[in-house]
Short mmCIF file of C-alpha atoms in Angstrom, two decimals:
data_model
loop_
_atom_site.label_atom_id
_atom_site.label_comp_id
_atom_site.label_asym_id
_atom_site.label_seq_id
_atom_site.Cartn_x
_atom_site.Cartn_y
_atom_site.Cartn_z
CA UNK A 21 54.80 -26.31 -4.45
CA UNK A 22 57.56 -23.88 -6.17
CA UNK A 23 57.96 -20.47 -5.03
CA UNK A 24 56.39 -19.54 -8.62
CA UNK A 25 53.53 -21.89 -8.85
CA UNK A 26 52.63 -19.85 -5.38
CA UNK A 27 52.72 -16.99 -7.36
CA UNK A 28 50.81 -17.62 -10.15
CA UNK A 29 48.23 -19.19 -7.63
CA UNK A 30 48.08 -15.87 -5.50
CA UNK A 31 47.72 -13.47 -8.64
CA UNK A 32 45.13 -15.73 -10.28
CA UNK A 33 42.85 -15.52 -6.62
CA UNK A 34 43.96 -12.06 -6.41
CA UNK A 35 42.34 -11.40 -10.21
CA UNK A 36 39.17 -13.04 -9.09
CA UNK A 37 38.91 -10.78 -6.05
CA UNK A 38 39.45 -7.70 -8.51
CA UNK A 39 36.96 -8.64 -10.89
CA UNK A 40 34.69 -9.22 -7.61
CA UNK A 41 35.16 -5.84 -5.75
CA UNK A 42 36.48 -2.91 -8.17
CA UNK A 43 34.09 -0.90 -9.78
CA UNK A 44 33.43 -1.96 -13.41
CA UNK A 45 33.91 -5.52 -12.27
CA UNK A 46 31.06 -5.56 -9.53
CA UNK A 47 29.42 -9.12 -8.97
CA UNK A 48 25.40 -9.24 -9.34
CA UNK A 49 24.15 -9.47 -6.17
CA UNK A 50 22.89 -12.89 -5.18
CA UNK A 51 19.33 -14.33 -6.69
CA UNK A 52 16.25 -14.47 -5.18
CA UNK A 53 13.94 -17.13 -5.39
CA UNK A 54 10.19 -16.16 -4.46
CA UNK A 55 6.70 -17.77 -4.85
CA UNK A 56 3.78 -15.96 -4.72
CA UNK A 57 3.17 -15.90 -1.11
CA UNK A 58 6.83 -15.34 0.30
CA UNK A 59 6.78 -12.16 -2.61
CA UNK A 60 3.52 -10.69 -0.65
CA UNK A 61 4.82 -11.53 2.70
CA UNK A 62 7.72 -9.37 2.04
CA UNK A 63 5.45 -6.23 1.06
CA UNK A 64 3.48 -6.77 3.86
CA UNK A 65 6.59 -6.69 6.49
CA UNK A 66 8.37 -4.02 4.24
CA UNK A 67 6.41 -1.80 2.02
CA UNK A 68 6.64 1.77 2.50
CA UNK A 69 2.57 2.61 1.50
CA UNK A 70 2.00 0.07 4.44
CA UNK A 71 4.44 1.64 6.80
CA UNK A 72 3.13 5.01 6.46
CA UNK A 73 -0.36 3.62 6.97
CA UNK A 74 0.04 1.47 10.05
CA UNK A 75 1.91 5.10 11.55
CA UNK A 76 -1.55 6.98 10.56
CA UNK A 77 -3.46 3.91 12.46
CA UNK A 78 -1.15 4.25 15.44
CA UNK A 79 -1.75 8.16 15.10
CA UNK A 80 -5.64 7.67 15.05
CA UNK A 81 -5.14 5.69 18.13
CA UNK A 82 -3.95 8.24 20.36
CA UNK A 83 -6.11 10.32 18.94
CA UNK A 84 -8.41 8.36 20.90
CA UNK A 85 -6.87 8.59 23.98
CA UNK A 86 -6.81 12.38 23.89
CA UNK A 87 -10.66 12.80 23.42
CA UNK A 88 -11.24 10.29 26.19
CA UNK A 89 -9.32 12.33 28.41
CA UNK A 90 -12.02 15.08 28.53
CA UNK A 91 -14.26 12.28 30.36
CA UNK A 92 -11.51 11.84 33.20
CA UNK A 93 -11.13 14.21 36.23
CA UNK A 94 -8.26 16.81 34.86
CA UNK A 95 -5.76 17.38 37.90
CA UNK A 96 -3.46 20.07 38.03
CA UNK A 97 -0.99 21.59 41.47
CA UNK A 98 1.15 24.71 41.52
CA UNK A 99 3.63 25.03 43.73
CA UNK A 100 5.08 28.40 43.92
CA UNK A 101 7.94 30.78 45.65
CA UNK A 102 7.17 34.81 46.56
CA UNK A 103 9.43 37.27 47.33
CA UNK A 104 7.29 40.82 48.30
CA UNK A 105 10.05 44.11 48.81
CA UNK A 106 7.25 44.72 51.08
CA UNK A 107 4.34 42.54 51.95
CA UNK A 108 1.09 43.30 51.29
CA UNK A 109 -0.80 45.10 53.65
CA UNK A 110 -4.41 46.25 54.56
CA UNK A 111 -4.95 49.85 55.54
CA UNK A 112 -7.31 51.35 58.25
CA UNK A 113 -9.06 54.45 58.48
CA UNK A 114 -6.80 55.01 61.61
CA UNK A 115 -3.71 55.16 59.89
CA UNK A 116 -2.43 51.90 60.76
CA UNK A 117 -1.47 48.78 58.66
CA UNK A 118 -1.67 45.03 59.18
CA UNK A 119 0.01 42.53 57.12
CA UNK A 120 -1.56 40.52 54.92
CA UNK A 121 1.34 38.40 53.40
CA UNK A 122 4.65 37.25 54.79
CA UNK A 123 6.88 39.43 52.79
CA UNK A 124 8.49 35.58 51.48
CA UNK A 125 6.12 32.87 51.46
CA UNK A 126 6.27 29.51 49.92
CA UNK A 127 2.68 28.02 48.68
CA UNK A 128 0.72 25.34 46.74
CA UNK A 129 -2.50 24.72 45.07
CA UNK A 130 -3.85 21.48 43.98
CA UNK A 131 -7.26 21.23 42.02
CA UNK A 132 -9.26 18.06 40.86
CA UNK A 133 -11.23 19.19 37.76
CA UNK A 134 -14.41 17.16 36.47
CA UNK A 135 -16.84 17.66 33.79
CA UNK A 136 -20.20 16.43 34.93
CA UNK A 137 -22.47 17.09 31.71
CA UNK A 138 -21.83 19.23 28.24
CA UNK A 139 -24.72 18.18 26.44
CA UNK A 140 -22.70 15.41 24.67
CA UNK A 141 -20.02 17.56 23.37
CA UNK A 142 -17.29 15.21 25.12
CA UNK A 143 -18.74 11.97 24.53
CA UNK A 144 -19.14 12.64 20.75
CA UNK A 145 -16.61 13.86 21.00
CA UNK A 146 -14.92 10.33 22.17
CA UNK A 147 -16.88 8.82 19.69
CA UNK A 148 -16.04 10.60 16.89
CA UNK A 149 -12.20 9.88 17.65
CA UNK A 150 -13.36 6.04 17.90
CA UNK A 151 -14.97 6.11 14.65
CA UNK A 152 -12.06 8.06 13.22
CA UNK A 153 -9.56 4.95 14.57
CA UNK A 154 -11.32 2.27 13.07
CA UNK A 155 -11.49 3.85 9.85
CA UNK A 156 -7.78 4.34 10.23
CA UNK A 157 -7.97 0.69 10.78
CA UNK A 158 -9.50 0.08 7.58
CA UNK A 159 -7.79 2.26 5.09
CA UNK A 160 -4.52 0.19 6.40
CA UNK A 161 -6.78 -3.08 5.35
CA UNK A 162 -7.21 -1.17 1.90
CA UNK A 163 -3.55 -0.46 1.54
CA UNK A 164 -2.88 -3.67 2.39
CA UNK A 165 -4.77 -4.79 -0.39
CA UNK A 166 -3.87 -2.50 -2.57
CA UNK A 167 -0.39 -2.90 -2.61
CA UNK A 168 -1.43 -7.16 -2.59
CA UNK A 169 -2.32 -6.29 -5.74
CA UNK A 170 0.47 -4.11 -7.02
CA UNK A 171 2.84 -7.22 -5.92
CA UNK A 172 0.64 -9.89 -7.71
CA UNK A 173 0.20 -8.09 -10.94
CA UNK A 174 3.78 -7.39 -10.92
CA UNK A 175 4.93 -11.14 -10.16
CA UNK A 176 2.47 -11.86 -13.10
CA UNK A 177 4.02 -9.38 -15.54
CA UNK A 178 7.60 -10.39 -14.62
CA UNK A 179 6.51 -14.02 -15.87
CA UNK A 180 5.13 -12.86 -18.68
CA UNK A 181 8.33 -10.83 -19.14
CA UNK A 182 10.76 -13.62 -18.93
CA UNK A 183 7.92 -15.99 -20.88
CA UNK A 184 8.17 -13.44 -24.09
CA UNK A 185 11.85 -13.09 -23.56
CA UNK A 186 12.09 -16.89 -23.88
CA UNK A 187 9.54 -16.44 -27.32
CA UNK A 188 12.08 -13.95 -28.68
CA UNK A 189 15.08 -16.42 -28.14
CA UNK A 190 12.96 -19.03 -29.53
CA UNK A 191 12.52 -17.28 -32.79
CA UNK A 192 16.08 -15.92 -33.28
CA UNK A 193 17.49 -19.94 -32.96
CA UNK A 194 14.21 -20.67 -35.49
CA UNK A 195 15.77 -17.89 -37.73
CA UNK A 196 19.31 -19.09 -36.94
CA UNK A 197 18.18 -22.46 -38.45
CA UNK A 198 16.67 -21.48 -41.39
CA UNK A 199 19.46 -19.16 -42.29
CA UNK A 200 21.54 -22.23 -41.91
CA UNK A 201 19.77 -24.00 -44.27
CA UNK A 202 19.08 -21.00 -46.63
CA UNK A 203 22.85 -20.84 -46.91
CA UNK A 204 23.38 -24.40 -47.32
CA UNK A 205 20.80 -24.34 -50.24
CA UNK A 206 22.81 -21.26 -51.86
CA UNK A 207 26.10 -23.24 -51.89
CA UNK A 208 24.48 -26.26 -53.43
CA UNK A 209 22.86 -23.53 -56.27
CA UNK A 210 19.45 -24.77 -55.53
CA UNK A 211 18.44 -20.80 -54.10
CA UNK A 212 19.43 -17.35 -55.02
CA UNK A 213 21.33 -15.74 -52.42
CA UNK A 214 18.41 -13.37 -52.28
CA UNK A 215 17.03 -16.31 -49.99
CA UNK A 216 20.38 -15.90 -47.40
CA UNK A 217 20.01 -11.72 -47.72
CA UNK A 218 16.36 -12.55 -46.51
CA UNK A 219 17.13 -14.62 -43.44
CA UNK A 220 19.99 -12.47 -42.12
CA UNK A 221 17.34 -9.37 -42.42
CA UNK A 222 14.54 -11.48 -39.98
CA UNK A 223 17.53 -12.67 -38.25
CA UNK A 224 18.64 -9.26 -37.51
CA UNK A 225 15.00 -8.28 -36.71
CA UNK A 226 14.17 -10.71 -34.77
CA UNK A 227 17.40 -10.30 -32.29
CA UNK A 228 16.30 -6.49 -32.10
CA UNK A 229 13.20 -7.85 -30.58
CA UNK A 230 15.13 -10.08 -27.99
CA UNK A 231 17.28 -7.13 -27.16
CA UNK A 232 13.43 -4.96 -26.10
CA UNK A 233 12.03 -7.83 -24.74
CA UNK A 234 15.19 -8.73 -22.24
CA UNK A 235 15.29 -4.85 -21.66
CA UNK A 236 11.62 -4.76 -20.99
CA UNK A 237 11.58 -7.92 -18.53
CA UNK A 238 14.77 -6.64 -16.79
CA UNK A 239 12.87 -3.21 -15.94
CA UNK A 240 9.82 -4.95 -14.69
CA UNK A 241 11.64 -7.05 -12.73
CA UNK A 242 12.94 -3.96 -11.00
CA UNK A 243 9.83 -2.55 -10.24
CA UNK A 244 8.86 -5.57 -8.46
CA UNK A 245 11.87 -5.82 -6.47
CA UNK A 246 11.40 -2.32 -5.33
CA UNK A 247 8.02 -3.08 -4.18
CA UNK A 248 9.11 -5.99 -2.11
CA UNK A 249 12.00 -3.81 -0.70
CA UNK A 250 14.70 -5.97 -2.81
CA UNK A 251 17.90 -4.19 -3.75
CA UNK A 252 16.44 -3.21 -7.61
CA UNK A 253 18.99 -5.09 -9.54
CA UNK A 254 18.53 -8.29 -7.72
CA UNK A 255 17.68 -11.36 -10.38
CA UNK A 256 14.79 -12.41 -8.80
CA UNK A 257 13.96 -15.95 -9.54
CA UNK A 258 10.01 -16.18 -9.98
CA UNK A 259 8.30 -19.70 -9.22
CA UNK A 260 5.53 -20.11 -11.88
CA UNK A 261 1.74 -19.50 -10.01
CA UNK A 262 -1.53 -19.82 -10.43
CA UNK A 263 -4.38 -17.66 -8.83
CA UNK A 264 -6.75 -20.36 -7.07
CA UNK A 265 -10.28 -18.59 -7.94
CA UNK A 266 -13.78 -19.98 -7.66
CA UNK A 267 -15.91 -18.88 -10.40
CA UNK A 268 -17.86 -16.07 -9.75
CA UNK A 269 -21.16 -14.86 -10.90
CA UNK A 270 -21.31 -11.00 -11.54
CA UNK A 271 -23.76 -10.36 -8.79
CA UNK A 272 -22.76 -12.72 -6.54
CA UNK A 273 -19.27 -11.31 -7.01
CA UNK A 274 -20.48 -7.39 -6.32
CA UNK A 275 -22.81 -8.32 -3.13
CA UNK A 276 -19.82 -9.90 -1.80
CA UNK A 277 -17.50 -7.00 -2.40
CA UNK A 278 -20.46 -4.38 -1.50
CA UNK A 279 -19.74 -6.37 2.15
CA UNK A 280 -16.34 -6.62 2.30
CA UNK A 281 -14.26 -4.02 0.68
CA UNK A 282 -12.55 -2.04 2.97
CA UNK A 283 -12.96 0.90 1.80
CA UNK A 284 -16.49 1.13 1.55
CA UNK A 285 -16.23 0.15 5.35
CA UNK A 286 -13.77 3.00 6.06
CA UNK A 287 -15.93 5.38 4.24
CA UNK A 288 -18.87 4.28 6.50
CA UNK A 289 -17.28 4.73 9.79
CA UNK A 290 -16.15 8.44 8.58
CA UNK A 291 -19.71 9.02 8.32
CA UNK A 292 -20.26 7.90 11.41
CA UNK A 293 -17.50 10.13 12.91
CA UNK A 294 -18.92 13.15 11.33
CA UNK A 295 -22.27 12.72 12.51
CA UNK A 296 -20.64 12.48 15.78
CA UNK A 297 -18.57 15.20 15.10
CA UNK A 298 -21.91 17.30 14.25
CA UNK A 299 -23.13 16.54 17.87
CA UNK A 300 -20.11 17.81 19.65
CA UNK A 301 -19.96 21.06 17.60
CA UNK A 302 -23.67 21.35 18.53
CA UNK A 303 -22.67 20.93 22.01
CA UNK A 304 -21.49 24.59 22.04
CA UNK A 305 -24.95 26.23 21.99
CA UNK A 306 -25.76 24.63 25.82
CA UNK A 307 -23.69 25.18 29.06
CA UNK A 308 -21.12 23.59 30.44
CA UNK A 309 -21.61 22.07 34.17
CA UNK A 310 -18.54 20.77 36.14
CA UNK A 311 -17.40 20.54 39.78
CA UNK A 312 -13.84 21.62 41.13
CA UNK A 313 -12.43 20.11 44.16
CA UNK A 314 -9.56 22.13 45.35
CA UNK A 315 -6.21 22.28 48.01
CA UNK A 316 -4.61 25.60 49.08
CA UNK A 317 -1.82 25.94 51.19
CA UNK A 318 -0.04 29.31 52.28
CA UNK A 319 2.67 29.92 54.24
CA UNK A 320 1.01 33.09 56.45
CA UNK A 321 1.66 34.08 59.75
CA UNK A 322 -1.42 36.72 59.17
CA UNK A 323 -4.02 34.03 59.17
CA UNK A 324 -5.39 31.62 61.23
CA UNK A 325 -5.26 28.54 59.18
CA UNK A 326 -2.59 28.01 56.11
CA UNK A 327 -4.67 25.16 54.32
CA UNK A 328 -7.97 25.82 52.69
CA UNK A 329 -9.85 22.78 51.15
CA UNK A 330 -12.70 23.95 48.63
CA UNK A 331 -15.14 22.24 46.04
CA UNK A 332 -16.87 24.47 43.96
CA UNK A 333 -20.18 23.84 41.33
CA UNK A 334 -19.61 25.50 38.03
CA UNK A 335 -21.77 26.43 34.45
CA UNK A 336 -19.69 27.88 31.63
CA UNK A 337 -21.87 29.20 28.95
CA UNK A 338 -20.77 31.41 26.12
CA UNK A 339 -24.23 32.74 25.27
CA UNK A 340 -22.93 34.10 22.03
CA UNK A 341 -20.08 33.39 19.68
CA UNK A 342 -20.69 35.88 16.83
CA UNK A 343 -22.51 33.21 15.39
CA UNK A 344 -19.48 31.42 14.70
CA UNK A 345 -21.19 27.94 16.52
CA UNK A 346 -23.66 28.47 14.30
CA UNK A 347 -21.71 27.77 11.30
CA UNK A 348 -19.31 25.53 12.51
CA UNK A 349 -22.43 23.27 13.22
CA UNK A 350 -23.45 24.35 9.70
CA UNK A 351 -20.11 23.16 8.48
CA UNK A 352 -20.14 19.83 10.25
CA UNK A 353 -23.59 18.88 8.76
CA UNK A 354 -22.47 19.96 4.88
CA UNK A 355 -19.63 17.59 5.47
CA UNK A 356 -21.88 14.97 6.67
CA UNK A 357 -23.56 15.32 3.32
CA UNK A 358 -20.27 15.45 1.23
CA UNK A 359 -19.04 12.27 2.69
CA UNK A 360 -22.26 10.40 1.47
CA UNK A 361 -21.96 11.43 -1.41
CA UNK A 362 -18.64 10.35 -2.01
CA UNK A 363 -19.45 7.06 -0.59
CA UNK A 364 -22.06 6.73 -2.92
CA UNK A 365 -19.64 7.25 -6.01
CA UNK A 366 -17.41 4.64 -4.28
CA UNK A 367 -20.18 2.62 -4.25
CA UNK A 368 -20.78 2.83 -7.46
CA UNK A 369 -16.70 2.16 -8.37
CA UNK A 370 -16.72 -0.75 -6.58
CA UNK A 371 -19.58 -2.19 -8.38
CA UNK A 372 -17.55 -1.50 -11.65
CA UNK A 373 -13.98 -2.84 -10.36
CA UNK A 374 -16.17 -6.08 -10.30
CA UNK A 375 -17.58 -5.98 -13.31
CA UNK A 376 -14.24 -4.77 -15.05
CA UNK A 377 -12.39 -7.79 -13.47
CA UNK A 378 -15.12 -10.41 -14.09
CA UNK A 379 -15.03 -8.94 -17.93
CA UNK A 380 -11.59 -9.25 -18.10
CA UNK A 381 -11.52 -13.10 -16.57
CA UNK A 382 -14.01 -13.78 -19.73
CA UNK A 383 -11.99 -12.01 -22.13
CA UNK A 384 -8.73 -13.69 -20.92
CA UNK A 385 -10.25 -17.17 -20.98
CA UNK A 386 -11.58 -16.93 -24.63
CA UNK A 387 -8.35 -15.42 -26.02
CA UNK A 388 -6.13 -18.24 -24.11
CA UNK A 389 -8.34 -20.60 -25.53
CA UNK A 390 -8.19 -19.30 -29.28
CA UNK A 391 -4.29 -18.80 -29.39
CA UNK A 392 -3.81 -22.30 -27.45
CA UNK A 393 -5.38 -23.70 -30.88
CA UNK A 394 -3.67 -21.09 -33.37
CA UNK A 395 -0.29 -22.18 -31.42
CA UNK A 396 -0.47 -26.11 -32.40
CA UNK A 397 -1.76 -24.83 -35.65
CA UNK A 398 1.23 -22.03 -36.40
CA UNK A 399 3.87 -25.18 -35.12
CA UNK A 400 2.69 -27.11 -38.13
CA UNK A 401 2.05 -24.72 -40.43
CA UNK A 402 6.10 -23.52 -39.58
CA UNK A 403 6.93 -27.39 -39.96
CA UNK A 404 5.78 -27.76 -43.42
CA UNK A 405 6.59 -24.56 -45.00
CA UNK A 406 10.14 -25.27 -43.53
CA UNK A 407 9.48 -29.20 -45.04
CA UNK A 408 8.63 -27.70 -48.37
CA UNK A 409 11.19 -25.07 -48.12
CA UNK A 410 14.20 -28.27 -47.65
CA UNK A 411 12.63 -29.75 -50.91
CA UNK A 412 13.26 -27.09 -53.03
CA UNK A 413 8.86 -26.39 -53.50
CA UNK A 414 8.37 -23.65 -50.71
CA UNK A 415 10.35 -20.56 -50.59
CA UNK A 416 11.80 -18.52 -47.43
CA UNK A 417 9.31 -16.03 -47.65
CA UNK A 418 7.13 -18.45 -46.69
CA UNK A 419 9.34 -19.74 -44.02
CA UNK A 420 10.24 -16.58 -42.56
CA UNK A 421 6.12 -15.48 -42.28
CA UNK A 422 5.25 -18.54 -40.83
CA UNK A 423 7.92 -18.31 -38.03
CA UNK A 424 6.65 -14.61 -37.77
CA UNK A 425 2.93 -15.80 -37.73
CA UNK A 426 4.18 -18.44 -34.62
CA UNK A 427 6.35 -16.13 -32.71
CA UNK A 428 3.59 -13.58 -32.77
CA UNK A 429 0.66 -16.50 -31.39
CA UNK A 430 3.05 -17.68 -29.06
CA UNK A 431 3.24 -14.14 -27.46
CA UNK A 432 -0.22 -13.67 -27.90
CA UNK A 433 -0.46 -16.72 -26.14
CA UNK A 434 1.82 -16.14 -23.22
CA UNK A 435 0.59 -12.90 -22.92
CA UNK A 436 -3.56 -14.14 -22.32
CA UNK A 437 -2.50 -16.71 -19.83
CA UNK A 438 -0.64 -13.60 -17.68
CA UNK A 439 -3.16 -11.25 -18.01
CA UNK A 440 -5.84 -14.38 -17.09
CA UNK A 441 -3.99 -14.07 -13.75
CA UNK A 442 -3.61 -10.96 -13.35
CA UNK A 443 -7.32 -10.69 -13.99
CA UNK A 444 -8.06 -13.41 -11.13
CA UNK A 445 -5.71 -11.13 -8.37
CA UNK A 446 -8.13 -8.02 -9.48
CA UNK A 447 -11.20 -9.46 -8.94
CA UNK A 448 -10.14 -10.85 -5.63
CA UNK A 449 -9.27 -7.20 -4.87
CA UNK A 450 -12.37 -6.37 -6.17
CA UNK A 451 -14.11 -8.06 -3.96
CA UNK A 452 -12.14 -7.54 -0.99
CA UNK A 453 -10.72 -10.62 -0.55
CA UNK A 454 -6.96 -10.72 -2.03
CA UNK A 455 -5.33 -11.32 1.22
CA UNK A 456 -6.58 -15.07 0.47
CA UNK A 457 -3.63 -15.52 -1.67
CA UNK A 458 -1.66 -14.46 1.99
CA UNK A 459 -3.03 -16.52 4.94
CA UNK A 460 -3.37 -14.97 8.32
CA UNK A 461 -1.12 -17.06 9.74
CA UNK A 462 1.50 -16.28 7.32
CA UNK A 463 0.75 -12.58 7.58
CA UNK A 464 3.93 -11.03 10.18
CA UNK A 465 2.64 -8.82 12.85
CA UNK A 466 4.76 -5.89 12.09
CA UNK A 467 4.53 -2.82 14.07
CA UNK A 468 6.89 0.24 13.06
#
């Protein structure tokens, strides 16, 4: 190889790397390919929403061990250094002193604390925080679900996306043709060359349309990259799915989510917690009764014995509070009432994301079978108006509306099969059972 020929080689791989690594000339980073279940097993492992709930879980948890901590014996020492500029004395009617204290002394205490019974203010107490974990527990299950549902909807629109991008292509090469042949009849005289003015127009239209819809599939593709934690520009390649879905009956579908949505469970245990929480506020009215087991050493040459072991029997009562136990029980009970009330409305919004979903699986099925026919039908109606067109007895307008009549099925088409699974994921949200379409197995155990 000739010193030149080197050259040129090392300035052509040298204009590669440029185009690679300067700004302006950046490379797309590499694509993605993703089924279904690999795109929810990524937001389960990554998703922020599910981070920050598995952290309040973990935060309910200790939670729990801090209220079970008032059941356990509390134990706390001392140890301690004093330095008197005199040491304390005792005085006698005589006149004369005795020490009490070395004037510097070194001494320790050690006490074993133990509740023995508060009327159930600590258990409840316990309780309550038990309650409060599980439905920490659950509102994680909900996220979990909900954001399932976020990722599934968006893998669905993304196909639909890219399925009415391809539509738009399809009818600018349609419109391509026909202007093709528009201006092939023009130079032969058999048209006006109103006909090629026509064509150009859709033509022009119709690549306006491809410019929106590969705008509009390019943004959606974002968002779903963003919820699986993918860098947002990535070209995600989508694997074409179906939602596996038996069919449901409308009240077999809302018993079955009445049992199983999580957050009907997690609004149950809150109950729960406040009743408990009502107990232990109640608590307050009634004494306190706890034994105290005790070590105390002294450094004293003005006793007889520097250790002192003690256990002492103890009621703590605060008779009155400025009726300020009053209303915090008050409180406690009002909130009981609140949250049943709001379950009650959940109840009811469950019962209607059932209904909305199994509405929306009919609906979906009916249009996909309507425009399936009016597809086949728009094909051959755009086959002999372009037949007739060819043979000098159609005209374009009648070419150009029937391509417009089957680009406009076709996405009507496209569009009902997406939003028929998109309407299968929300009813197995609806019913609490989405993270079907993940299997346990498959599901990471992530801890943050």
């Amino acid at each position: 190889m000739t010193a030149r020929n080197l050259w040129r080689g090392l300035g052509f791989v040298l204009m590669i790397w440029g185009a690679t690594v300067i700004p302006g000339g950046a490379a797309e980073p590499p694509a993605t390919s993703l089924d279904l279940k690999e795109a929810l097993r990524l937001a389960w492992k990554a998703n922020p929403n599910l981070q920050i709930s598995r952290l309040q879980a973990l935060i309910a948890g200790e939670q729990v061990v801090r209220a079970r901590s008032g059941l356990l014996p509390q134990v706390k020492t001392q140890v301690s250094q004093t330095i008197y500029d005199d040491p304390m004395k005792f005085s006698f009617a005589s006149g004369s002193t005795f020490p009490q204290t070395n004037r510097n002394f070194w001494g320790s205490q050690t006490s074993v604390n133990q509740l023995v019974f508060d009327f159930w203010g600590t258990p409840s107490k316990y309780m309550a925080a038990i309650k409060g974990h599980q439905a920490s527990l659950l509102d994680t299950t909900q996220t979990r679900d909900n954001v399932f549902l976020t990722v599934a909807q968006g893998y669905f629109k993304t196909l639909r996306a890219k399925k009415l991008m391809d539509v738009a292509k399809q009818n600018v090469f349609d419109l391509k043709q026909h202007l093709k042949i528009a201006e092939d009849q023009y130079q032969f005289g058999v048209v006006t060359f109103n006909d090629v003015l026509q064509a150009k127009v859709s033509l022009a239209d119709a690549e306006q349309n491809l410019i929106v819809a590969e705008t509009d599939f390019i943004n959606i593709r974002s968002e779903l990259n963003k919820a699986l934690m993918l860098p947002v520009t990535a070209p995600t390649v989508l694997k074409d799915e179906k939602v596996d879905l038996k069919a449901w009956a409308l009240g077999e579908a809302t018993d079955v989510a009445l049992k199983h949505r999580a957050d009907l469970k997690a609004s149950q245990e809150r109950i729960r917690q406040q009743e408990k929480t009502v107990v232990e506020t109640r608590a307050q009215f009634f004494p306190q009764f706890g034994v105290q087991a005790g070590h105390f050493y002294q450094v004293n040459n003005s006793t007889l014995h520097d250790t002192q072991w003690s256990i002492i029997f103890a009621m703590n009562w605060n008779i009155f509070s400025g009726l300020d136990t009053k209303a915090a029980v008050s409180q406690a009970k009002l909130k009981v009432q609140q949250l049943q009330e709001q379950h009650k409305d959940m109840n009811e919004q469950v019962q209607l994301d059932v209904q909305t979903a199994y509405l929306k699986i009919k609906e979906t099925v009916d249009r996909i079978r309507t425009t399936e026919t009016a597809v086949a039908q728009g094909e051959e109606n755009l086959r002999l108006n372009e037949e007739r067109y060819k043979e000098g007895v159609g005209t374009a307008t009648d070419v150009i509306d029937a391509d417009t009549l089957l680009t406009r099925t076709r996405v009507n088409y496209w569009t009902a099969v997406y939003d028929h699974q998109m309407a299968k994921a929300q009813m197995l949200w609806a019913i609490g059972g989405i993270n079907e379409l993940l299997p346990q197995e498959n599901q990471p155990r992530h801890v943050p």
